[in-house]
mmCIF file of C-alpha atoms in Angstrom:
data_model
loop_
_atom_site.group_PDB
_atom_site.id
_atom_site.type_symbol
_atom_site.label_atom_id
_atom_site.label_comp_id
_atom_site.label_asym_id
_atom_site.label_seq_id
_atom_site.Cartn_x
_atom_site.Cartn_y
_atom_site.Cartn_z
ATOM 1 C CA UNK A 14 14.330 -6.768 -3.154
ATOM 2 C CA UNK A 15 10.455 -7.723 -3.569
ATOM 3 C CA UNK A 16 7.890 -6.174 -2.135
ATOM 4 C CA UNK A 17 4.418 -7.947 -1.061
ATOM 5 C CA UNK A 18 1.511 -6.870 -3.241
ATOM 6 C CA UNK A 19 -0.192 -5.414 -0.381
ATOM 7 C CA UNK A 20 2.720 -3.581 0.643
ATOM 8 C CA UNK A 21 2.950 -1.967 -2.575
ATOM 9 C CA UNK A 22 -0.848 -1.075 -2.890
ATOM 10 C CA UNK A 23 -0.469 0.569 0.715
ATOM 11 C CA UNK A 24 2.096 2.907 -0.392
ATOM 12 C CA UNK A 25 -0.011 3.610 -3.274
ATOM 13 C CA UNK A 26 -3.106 5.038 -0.936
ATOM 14 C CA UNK A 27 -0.838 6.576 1.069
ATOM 15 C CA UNK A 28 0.428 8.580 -2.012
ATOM 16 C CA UNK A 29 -2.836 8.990 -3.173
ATOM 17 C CA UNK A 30 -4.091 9.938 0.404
ATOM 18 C CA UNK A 31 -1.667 12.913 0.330
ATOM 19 C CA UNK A 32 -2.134 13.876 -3.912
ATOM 20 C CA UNK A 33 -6.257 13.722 -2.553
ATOM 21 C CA UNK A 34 -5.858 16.046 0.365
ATOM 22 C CA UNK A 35 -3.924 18.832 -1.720
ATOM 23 C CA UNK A 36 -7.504 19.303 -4.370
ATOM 24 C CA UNK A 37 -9.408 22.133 -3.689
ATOM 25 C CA UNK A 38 -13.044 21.613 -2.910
ATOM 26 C CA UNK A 39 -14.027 21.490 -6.742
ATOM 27 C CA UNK A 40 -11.443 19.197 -7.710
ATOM 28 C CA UNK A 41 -12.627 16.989 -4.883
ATOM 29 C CA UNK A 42 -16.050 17.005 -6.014
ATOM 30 C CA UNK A 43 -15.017 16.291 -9.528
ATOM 31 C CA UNK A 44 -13.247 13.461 -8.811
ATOM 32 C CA UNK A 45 -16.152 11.944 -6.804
ATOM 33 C CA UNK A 46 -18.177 12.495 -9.822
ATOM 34 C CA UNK A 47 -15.996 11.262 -11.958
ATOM 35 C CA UNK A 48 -15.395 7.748 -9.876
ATOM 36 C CA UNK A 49 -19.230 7.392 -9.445
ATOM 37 C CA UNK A 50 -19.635 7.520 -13.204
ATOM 38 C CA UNK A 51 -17.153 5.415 -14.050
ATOM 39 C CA UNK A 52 -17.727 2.908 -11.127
ATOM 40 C CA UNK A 53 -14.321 3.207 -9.711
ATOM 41 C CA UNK A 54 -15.271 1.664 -5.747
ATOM 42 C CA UNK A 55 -11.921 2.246 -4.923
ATOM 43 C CA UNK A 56 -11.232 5.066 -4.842
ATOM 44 C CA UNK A 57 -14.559 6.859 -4.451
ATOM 45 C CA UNK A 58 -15.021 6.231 -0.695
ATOM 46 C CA UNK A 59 -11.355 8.220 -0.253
ATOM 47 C CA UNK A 60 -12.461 10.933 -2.342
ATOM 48 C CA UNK A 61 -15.877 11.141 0.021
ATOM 49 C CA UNK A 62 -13.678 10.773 3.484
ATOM 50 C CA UNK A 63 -11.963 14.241 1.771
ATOM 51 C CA UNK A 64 -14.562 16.035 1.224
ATOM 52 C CA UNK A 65 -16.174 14.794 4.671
ATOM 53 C CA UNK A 66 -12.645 16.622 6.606
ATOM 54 C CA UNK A 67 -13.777 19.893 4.312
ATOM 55 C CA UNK A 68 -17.116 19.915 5.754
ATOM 56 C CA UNK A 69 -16.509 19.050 9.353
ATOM 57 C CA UNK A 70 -13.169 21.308 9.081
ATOM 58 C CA UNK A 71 -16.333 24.326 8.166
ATOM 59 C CA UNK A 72 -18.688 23.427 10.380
ATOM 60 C CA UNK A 73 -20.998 22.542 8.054
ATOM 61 C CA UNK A 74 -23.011 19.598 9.745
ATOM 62 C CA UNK A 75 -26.117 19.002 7.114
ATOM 63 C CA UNK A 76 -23.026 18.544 4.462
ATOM 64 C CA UNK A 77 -21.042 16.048 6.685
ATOM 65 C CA UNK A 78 -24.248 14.142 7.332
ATOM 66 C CA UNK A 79 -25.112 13.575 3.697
ATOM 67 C CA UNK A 80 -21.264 12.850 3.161
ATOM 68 C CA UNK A 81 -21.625 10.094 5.915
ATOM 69 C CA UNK A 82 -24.292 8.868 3.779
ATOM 70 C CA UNK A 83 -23.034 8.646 0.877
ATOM 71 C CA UNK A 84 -20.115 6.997 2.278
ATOM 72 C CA UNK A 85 -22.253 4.261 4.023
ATOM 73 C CA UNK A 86 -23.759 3.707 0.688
ATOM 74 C CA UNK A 87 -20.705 3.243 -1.351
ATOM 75 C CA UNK A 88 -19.056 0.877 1.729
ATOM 76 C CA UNK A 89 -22.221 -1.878 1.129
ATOM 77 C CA UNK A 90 -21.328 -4.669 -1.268
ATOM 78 C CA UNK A 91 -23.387 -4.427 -4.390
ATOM 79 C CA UNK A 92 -26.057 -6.926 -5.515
ATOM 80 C CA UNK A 93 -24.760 -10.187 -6.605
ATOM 81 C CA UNK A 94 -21.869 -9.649 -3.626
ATOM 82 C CA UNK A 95 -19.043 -9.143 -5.888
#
């Protein structure tokens, strides 16, 4: 049996997706920090859409809003459009 690459990087996220959701708030933020410092695109944005669900799931708007940001910010290609 083979499996497509894609097919096997979309089980991958989804895996991911679920090991992501189960962090607590601090683990979440780690790993953000952590993929910003190391320059891991990938997964950052996932990390971010996390910790977005926290903040809308409390209510806290000013968070979600810089969240969004940050999010729109790490979505843009970088210079060079690599």
């Amino acid at each position: 049996m083979t499996f497509s690459l894609s097919a096997l990087r979309l089980a991958a996220a989804r895996r991911m997706r679920g090991r992501i959701a189960r962090l607590s708030p601090t683990g979440v933020a780690t790993a953000i920090d952590t993929a910003a410092a190391q320059g891991f695109r990938s997964p950052l944005p996932a990390y971010l859409n996390v910790q977005a669900t926290v903040a809308e799931q409390a209510g806290d708007a000013a968070a979600l809003a810089t969240i969004r940001q940050r999010i729109e910010l790490v979505s843009q290609s970088p210079p060079g459009g690599r």
